[in-house]
CSV table of C-alpha atoms and ligand atoms in Angstrom, one decimal:
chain,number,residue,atom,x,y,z
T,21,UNK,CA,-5.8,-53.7,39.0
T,22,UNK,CA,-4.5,-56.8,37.3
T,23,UNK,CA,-2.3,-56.7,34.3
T,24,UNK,CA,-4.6,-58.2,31.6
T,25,UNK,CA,-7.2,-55.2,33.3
T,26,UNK,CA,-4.7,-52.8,32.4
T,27,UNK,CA,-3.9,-54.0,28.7
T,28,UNK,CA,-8.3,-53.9,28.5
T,29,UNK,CA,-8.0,-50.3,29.7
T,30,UNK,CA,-5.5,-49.1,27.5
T,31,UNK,CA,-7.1,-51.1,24.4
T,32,UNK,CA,-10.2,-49.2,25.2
T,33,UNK,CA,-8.3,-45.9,25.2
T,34,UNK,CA,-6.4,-46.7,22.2
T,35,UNK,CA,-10.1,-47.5,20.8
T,36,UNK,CA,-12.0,-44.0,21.3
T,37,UNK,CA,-8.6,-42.7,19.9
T,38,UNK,CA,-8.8,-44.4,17.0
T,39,UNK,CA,-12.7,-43.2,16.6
T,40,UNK,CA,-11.5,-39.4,17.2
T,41,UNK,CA,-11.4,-36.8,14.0
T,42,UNK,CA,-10.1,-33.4,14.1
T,43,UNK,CA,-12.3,-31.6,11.4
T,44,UNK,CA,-13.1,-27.9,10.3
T,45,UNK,CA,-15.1,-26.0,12.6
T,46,UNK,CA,-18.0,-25.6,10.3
T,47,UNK,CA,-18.3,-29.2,8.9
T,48,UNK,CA,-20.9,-31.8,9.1
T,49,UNK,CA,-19.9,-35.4,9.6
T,50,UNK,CA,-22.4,-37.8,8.6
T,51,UNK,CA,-22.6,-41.4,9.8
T,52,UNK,CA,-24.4,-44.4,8.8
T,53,UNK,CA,-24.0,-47.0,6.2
T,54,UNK,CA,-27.0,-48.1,3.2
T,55,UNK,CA,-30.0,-45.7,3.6
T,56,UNK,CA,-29.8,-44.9,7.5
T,57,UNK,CA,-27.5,-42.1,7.8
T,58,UNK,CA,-27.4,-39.1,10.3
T,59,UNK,CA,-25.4,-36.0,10.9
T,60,UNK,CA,-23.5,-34.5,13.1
T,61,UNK,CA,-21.5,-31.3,14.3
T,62,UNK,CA,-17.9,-31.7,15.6
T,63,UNK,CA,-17.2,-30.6,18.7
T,64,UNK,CA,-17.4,-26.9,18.7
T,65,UNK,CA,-15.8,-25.4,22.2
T,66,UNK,CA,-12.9,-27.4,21.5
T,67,UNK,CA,-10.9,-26.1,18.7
T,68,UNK,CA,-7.1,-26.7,17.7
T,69,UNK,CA,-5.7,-25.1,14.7
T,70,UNK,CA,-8.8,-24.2,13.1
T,71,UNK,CA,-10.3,-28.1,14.1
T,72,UNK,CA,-12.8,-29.8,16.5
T,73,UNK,CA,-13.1,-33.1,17.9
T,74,UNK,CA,-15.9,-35.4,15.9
T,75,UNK,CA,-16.7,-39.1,17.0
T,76,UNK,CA,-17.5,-41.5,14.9
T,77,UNK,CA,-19.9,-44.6,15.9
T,78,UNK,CA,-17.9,-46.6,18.5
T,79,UNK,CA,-20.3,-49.3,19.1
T,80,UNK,CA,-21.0,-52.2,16.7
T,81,UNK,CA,-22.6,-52.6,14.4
T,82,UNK,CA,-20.1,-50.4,13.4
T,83,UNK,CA,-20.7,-47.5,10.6
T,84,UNK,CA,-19.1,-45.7,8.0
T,85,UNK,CA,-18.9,-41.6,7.6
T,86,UNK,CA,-18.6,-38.8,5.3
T,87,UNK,CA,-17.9,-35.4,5.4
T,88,UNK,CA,-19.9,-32.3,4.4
T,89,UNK,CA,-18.6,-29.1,4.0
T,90,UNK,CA,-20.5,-25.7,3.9
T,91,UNK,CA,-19.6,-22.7,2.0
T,92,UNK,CA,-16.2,-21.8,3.2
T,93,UNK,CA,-15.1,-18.8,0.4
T,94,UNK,CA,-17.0,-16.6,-1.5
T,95,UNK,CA,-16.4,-13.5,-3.6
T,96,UNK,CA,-17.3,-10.5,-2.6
T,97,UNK,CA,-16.9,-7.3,-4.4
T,98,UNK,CA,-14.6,-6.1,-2.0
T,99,UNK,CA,-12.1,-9.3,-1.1
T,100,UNK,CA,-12.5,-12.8,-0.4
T,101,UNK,CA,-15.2,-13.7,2.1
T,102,UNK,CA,-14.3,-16.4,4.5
T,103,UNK,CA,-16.9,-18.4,6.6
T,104,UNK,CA,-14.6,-20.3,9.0
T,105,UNK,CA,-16.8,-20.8,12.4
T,106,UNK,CA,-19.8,-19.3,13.6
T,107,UNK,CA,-17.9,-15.8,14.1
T,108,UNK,CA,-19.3,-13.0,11.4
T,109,UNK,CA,-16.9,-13.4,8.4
T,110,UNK,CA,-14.0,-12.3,7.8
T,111,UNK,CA,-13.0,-10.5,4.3
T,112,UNK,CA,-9.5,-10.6,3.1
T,113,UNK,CA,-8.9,-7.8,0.1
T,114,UNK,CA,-8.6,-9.4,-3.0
T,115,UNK,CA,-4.7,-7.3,-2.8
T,116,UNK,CA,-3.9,-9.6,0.1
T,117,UNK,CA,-4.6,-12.9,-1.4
T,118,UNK,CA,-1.5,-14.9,-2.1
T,119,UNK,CA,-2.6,-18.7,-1.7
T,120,UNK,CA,0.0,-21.5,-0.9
T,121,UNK,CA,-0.9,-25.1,-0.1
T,122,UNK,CA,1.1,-26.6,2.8
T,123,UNK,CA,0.3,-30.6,3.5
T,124,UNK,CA,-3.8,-29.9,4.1
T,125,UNK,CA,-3.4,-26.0,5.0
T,126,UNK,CA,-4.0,-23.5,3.2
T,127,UNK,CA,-2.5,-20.3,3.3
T,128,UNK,CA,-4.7,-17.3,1.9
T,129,UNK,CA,-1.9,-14.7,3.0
T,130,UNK,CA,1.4,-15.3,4.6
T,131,UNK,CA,-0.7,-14.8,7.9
T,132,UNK,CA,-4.0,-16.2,7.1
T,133,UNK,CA,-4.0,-20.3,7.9
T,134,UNK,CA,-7.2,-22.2,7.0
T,135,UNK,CA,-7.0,-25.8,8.1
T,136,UNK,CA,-9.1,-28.0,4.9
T,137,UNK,CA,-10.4,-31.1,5.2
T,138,UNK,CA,-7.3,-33.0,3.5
T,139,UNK,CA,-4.5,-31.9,0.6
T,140,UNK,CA,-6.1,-32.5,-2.5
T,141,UNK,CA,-8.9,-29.9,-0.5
T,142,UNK,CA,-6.7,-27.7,-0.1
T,143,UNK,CA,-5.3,-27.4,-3.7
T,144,UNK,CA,-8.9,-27.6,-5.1
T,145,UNK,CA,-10.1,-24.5,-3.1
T,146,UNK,CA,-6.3,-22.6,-3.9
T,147,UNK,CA,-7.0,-23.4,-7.8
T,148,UNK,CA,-10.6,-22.0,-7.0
T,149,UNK,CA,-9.4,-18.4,-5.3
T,150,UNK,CA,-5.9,-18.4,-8.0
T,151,UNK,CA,-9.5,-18.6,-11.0
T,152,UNK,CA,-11.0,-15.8,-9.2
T,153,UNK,CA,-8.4,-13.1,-8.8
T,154,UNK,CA,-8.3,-12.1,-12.4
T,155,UNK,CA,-11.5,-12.1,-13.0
T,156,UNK,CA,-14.5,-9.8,-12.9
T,157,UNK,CA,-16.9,-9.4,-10.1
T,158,UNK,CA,-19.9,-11.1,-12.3
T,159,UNK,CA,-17.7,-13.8,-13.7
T,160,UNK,CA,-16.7,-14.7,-10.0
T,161,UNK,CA,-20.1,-14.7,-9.0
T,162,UNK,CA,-21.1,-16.7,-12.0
T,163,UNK,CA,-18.0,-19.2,-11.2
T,164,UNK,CA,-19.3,-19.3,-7.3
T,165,UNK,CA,-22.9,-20.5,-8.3
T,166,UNK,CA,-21.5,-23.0,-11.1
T,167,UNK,CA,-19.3,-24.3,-7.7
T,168,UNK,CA,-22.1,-24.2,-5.6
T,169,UNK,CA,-24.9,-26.4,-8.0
T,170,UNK,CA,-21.7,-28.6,-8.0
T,171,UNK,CA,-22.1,-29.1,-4.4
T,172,UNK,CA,-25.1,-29.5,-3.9
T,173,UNK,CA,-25.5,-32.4,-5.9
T,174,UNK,CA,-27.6,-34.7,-4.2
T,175,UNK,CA,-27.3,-37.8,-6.3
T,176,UNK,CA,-23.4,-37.7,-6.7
T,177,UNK,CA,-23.7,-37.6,-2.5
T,178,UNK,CA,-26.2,-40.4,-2.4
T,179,UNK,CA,-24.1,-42.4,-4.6
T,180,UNK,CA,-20.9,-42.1,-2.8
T,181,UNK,CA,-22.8,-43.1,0.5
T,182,UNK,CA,-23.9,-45.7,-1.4
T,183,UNK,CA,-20.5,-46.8,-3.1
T,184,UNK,CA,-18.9,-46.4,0.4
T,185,UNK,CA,-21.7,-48.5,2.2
T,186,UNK,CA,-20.9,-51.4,-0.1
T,187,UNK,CA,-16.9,-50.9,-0.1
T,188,UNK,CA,-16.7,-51.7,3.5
T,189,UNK,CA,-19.4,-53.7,4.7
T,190,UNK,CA,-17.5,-56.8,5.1
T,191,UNK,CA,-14.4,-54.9,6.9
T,192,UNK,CA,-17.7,-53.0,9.2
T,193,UNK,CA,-19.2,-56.1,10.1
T,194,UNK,CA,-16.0,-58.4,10.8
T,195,UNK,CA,-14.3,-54.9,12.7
T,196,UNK,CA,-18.2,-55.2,14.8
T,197,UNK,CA,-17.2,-59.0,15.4
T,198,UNK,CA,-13.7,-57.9,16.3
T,199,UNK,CA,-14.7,-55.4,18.8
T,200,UNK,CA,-17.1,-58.2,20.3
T,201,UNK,CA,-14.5,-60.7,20.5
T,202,UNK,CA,-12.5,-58.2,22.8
T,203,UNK,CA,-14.2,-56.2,24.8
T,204,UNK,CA,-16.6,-58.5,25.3
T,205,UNK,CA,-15.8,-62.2,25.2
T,206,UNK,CA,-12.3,-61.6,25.6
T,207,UNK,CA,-12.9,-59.4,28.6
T,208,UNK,CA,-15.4,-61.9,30.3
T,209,UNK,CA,-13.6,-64.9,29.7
T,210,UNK,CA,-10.5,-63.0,31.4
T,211,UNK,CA,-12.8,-62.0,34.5
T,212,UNK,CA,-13.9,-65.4,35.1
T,213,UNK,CA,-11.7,-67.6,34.5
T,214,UNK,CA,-8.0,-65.2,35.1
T,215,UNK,CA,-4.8,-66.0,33.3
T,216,UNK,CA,-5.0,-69.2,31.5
T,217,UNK,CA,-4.7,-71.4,28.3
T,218,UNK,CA,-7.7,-71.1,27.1
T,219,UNK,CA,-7.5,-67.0,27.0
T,220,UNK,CA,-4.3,-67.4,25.2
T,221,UNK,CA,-6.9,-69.2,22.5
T,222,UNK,CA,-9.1,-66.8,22.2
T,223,UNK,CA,-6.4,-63.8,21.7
T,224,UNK,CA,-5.0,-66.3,19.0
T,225,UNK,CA,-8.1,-66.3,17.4
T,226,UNK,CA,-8.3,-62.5,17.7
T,227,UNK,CA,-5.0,-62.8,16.3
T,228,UNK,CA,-6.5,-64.9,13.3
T,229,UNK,CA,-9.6,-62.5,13.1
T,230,UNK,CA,-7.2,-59.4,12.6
T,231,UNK,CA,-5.4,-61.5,9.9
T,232,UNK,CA,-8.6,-61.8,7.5
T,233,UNK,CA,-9.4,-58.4,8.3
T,234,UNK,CA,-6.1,-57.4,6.4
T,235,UNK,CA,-6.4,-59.2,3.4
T,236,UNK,CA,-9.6,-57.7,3.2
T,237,UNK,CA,-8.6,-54.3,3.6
T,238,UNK,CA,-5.7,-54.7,1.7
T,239,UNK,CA,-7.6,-56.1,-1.7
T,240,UNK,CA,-10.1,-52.9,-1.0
T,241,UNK,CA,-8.1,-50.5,-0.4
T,242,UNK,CA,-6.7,-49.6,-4.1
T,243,UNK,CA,-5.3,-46.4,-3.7
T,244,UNK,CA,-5.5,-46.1,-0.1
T,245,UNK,CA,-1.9,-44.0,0.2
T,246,UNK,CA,0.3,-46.1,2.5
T,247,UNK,CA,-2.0,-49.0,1.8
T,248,UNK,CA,0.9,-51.2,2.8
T,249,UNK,CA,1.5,-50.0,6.1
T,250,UNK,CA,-1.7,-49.2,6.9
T,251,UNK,CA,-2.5,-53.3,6.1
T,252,UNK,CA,0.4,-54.0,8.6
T,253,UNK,CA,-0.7,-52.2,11.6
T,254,UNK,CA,-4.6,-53.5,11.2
T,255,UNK,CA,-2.7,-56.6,11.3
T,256,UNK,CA,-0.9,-55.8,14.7
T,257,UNK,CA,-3.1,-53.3,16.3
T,258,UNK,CA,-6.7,-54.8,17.7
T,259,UNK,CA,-8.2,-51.1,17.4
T,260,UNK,CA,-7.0,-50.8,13.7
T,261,UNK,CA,-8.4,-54.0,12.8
T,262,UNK,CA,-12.0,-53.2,14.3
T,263,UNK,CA,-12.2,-49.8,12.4
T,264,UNK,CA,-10.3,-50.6,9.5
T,265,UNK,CA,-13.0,-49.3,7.3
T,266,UNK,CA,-12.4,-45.7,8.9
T,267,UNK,CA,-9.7,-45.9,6.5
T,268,UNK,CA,-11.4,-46.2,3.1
T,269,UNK,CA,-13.4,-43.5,4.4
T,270,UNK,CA,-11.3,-41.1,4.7
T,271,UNK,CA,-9.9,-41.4,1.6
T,272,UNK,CA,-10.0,-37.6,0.2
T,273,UNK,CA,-12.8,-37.1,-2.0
T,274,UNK,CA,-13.1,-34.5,-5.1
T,275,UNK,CA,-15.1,-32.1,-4.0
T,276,UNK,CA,-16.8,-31.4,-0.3
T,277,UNK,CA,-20.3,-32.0,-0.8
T,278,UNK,CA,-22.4,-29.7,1.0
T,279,UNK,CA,-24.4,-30.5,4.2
T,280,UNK,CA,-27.9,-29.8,2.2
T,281,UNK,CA,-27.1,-32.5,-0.5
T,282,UNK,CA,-27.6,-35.6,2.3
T,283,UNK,CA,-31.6,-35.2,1.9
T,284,UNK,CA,-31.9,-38.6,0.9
T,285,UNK,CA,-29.9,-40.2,3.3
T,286,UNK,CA,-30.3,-37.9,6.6
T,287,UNK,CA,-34.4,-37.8,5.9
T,288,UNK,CA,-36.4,-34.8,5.0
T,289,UNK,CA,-37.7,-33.7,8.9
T,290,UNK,CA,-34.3,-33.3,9.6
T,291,UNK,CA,-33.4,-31.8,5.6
T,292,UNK,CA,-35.7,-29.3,6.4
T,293,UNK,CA,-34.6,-28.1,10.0
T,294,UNK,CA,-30.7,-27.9,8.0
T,295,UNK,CA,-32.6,-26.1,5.1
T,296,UNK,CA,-34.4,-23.7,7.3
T,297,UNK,CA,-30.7,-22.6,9.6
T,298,UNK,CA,-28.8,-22.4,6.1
T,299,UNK,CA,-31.4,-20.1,4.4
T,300,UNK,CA,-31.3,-17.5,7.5
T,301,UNK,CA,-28.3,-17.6,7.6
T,302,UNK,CA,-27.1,-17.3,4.4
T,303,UNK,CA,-29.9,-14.5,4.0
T,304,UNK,CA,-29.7,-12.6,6.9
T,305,UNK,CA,-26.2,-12.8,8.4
T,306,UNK,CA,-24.6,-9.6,8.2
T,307,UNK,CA,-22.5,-10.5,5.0
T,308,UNK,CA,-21.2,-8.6,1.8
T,309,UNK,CA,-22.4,-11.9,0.0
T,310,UNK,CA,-25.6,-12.5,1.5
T,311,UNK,CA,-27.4,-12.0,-2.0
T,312,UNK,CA,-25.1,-14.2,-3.8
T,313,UNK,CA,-25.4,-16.9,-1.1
T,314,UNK,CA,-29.0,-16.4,-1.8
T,315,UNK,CA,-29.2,-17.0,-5.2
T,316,UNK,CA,-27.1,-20.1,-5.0
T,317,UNK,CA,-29.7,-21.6,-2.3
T,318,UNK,CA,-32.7,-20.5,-3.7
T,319,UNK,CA,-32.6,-21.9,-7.2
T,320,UNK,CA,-31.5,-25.4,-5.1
T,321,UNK,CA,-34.2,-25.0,-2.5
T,322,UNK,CA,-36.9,-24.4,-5.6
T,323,UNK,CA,-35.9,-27.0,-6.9
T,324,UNK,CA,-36.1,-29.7,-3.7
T,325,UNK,CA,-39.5,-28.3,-3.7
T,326,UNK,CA,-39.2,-25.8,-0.7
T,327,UNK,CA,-39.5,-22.0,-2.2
T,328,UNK,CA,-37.9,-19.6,0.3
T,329,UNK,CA,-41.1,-18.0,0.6
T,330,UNK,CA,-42.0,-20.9,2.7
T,331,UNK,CA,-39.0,-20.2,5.0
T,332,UNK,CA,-39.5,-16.2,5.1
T,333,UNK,CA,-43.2,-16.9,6.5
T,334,UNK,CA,-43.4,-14.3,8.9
T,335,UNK,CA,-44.1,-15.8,12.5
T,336,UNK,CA,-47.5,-16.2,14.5
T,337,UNK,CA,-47.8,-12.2,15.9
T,338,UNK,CA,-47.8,-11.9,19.0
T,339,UNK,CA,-49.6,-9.1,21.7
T,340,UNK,CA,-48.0,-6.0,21.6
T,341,UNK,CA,-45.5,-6.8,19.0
T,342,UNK,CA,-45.6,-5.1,15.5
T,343,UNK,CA,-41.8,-5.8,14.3
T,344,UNK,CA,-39.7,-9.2,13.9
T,345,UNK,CA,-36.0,-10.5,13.1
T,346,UNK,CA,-36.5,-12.1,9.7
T,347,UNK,CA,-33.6,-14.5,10.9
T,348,UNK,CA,-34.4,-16.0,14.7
T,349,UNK,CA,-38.4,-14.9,14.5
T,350,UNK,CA,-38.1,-12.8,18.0
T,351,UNK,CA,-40.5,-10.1,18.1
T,352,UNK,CA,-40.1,-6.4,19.3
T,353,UNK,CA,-42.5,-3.5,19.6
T,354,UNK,CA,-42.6,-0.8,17.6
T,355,UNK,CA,-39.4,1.7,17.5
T,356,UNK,CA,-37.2,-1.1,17.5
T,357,UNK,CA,-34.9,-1.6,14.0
T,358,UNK,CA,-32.9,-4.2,14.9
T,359,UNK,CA,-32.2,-7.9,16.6
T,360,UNK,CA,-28.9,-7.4,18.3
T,361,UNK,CA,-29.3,-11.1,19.0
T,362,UNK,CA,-28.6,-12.1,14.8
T,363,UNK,CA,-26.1,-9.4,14.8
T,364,UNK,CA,-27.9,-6.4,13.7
T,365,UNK,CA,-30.1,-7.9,11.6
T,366,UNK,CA,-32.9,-5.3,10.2
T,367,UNK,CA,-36.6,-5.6,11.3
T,368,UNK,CA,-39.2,-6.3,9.8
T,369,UNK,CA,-43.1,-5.0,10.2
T,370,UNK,CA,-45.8,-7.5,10.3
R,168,ZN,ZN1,-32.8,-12.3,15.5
């Protein structure tokens, strides 16, 4: 392997780096730019710290992304309810909870770590639990649902797609002709013609390329933190320079939208699919706050038009069967009482 084959290789390394995010197990991350978005899950048998691996688009024309967040705390009666993975959740006594916020962890108990999606995350969720503790069992639950309608605010989603679609378009589409110029002229020219002047053109134009990306990102990135440096190394770094709009994306927002609020942009088969794994869940998942989950989905799913009575239909009976699991529609004959499959979940008759 020649040298200038090497350099490729590592750029192409240093590339998919630069496209990797470490997110919370249960998150969404949802990719697209103007109206065409879709979402996906990170990584899920890979987990450090309470994160998976999530790619983002790596071939132009490149996109921007967003991050949903499900339900992560509720109140129960009893404690604090965390849903961290796909594991049954876990309930810390209300006694236990001592919150501290350490870079973008949060600490529930001097034990209990739970990796957030950035700082200001973190401290928004702490303030949350620190509102909760005095209170009563009905004002929590009456704080939860006000928190939930807050994120599942469709149009405050949409609009932030929107907002971010426009912020970086320019820095998307000259990062696309960046990557072009590299891995594909760059690369060919390289092949054909081996060390010579002209290549040293073309990586100075590359070089010139990376230079208008910067002042570009530097004039949008108004309180980006580090907005200097960051400017300098998509000035020296090819890989920087082609995703440089990653970086106005991942600008912490207020609050985690979550996944159910990208109707309009992820499309309504799809919405619906999401709706009909959040409802059973939520519903039927062996949880102390499976009626207040409830509540807070139903009023939302009413009003998108699609009563849970839609989504509790029981299934098509079949032969033999007189029972069903509510949550996965398997069917049983009768004796049976529950799906060991959903965790226990109770039966139903037909
Ligand atoms: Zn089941």
């Amino acid at each position: 392997m020649t040298d200038g084959q090497s350099l490729l290789l590592v750029f192409v390394a240093l590339y998919i780096f630069e496209c990797l995010r470490w997110l919370p197990a249960q998150s969404y991350l949802l990719l697209g730019s103007g109206t065409r978005w879709h979402s996906h899950r990170p990584f899920q048998p890979i987990a450090l710290g309470g994160r998976c691996p999530a790619l983002l688009s790596l071939l132009p024309p490149l996109q921007t992304h967003l991050v949903t967040l499900p339900w992560q705390f509720i109140p129960a009666e009893a404690g604090l309810e965390l849903h961290l993975d796909a594991r049954p959740p876990q309930l810390l006594p209300w006694a236990a909870v001592q919150t501290r916020v350490e870079g973008r962890n949060l600490y529930l108990s001097p034990e209990l770590r739970v990796s957030c999606l950035h700082e200001s995350h973190a401290r928004q969720i702490k303030e949350l639990i620190q509102a909760w503790l005095p209170m009563s069992q009905t004002e929590r639950e009456t704080d939860f649902l006000r928190y939930a309608k807050k994120t599942l605010d469709g149009h405050a989603l949409t609009a932030q797609a929107k907002a971010l679609s426009a912020q970086t378009g320019r820095l998307r589409h000259l990062g696309s002709l960046i990557f072009l110029w590299t891995f594909v002229i760059l690369a060919s020219l390289y092949r054909w013609l081996g060390e010579s002047t002209l290549i040293l053109w073309v990586a100075a134009g590359m070089f010139g390329l990376q230079l208008v990306q910067t002042w570009f990102f530097y004039r949008r990135a108004k309180g980006v933190t580090f907005r200097f440096w960051k400017a300098l190394v998509v000035a020296i770094m090819p890989q920087h320079a082609m995703r440089a709009a990653d970086l106005l994306a991942d600008k912490p927002t207020e609050t985690p939208a979550h996944p159910l609020a990208a109707r309009a942009l992820i499309g309504d088969e799809v919405w619906r699919k999401l709706a009909l794994q959040f409802w059973k869940t939520a519903r039927y998942q062996p949880s102390l706050t499976a009626d207040l989950q409830s509540r807070a989905m139903e009023a939302f799913l009413k009003k998108q038009g699609l009563p849970t009575s839609e989504l509790d239909a029981p299934p098509t009976r079949e032969e033999g069967t007189s029972v069903y699991c509510p949550k996965c529609h398997a069917q049983f004959q009768a004796g049976a009482t529950q799906c060991q499959d959903c965790g226990g979940v109770p039966l139903k008759a037909f």
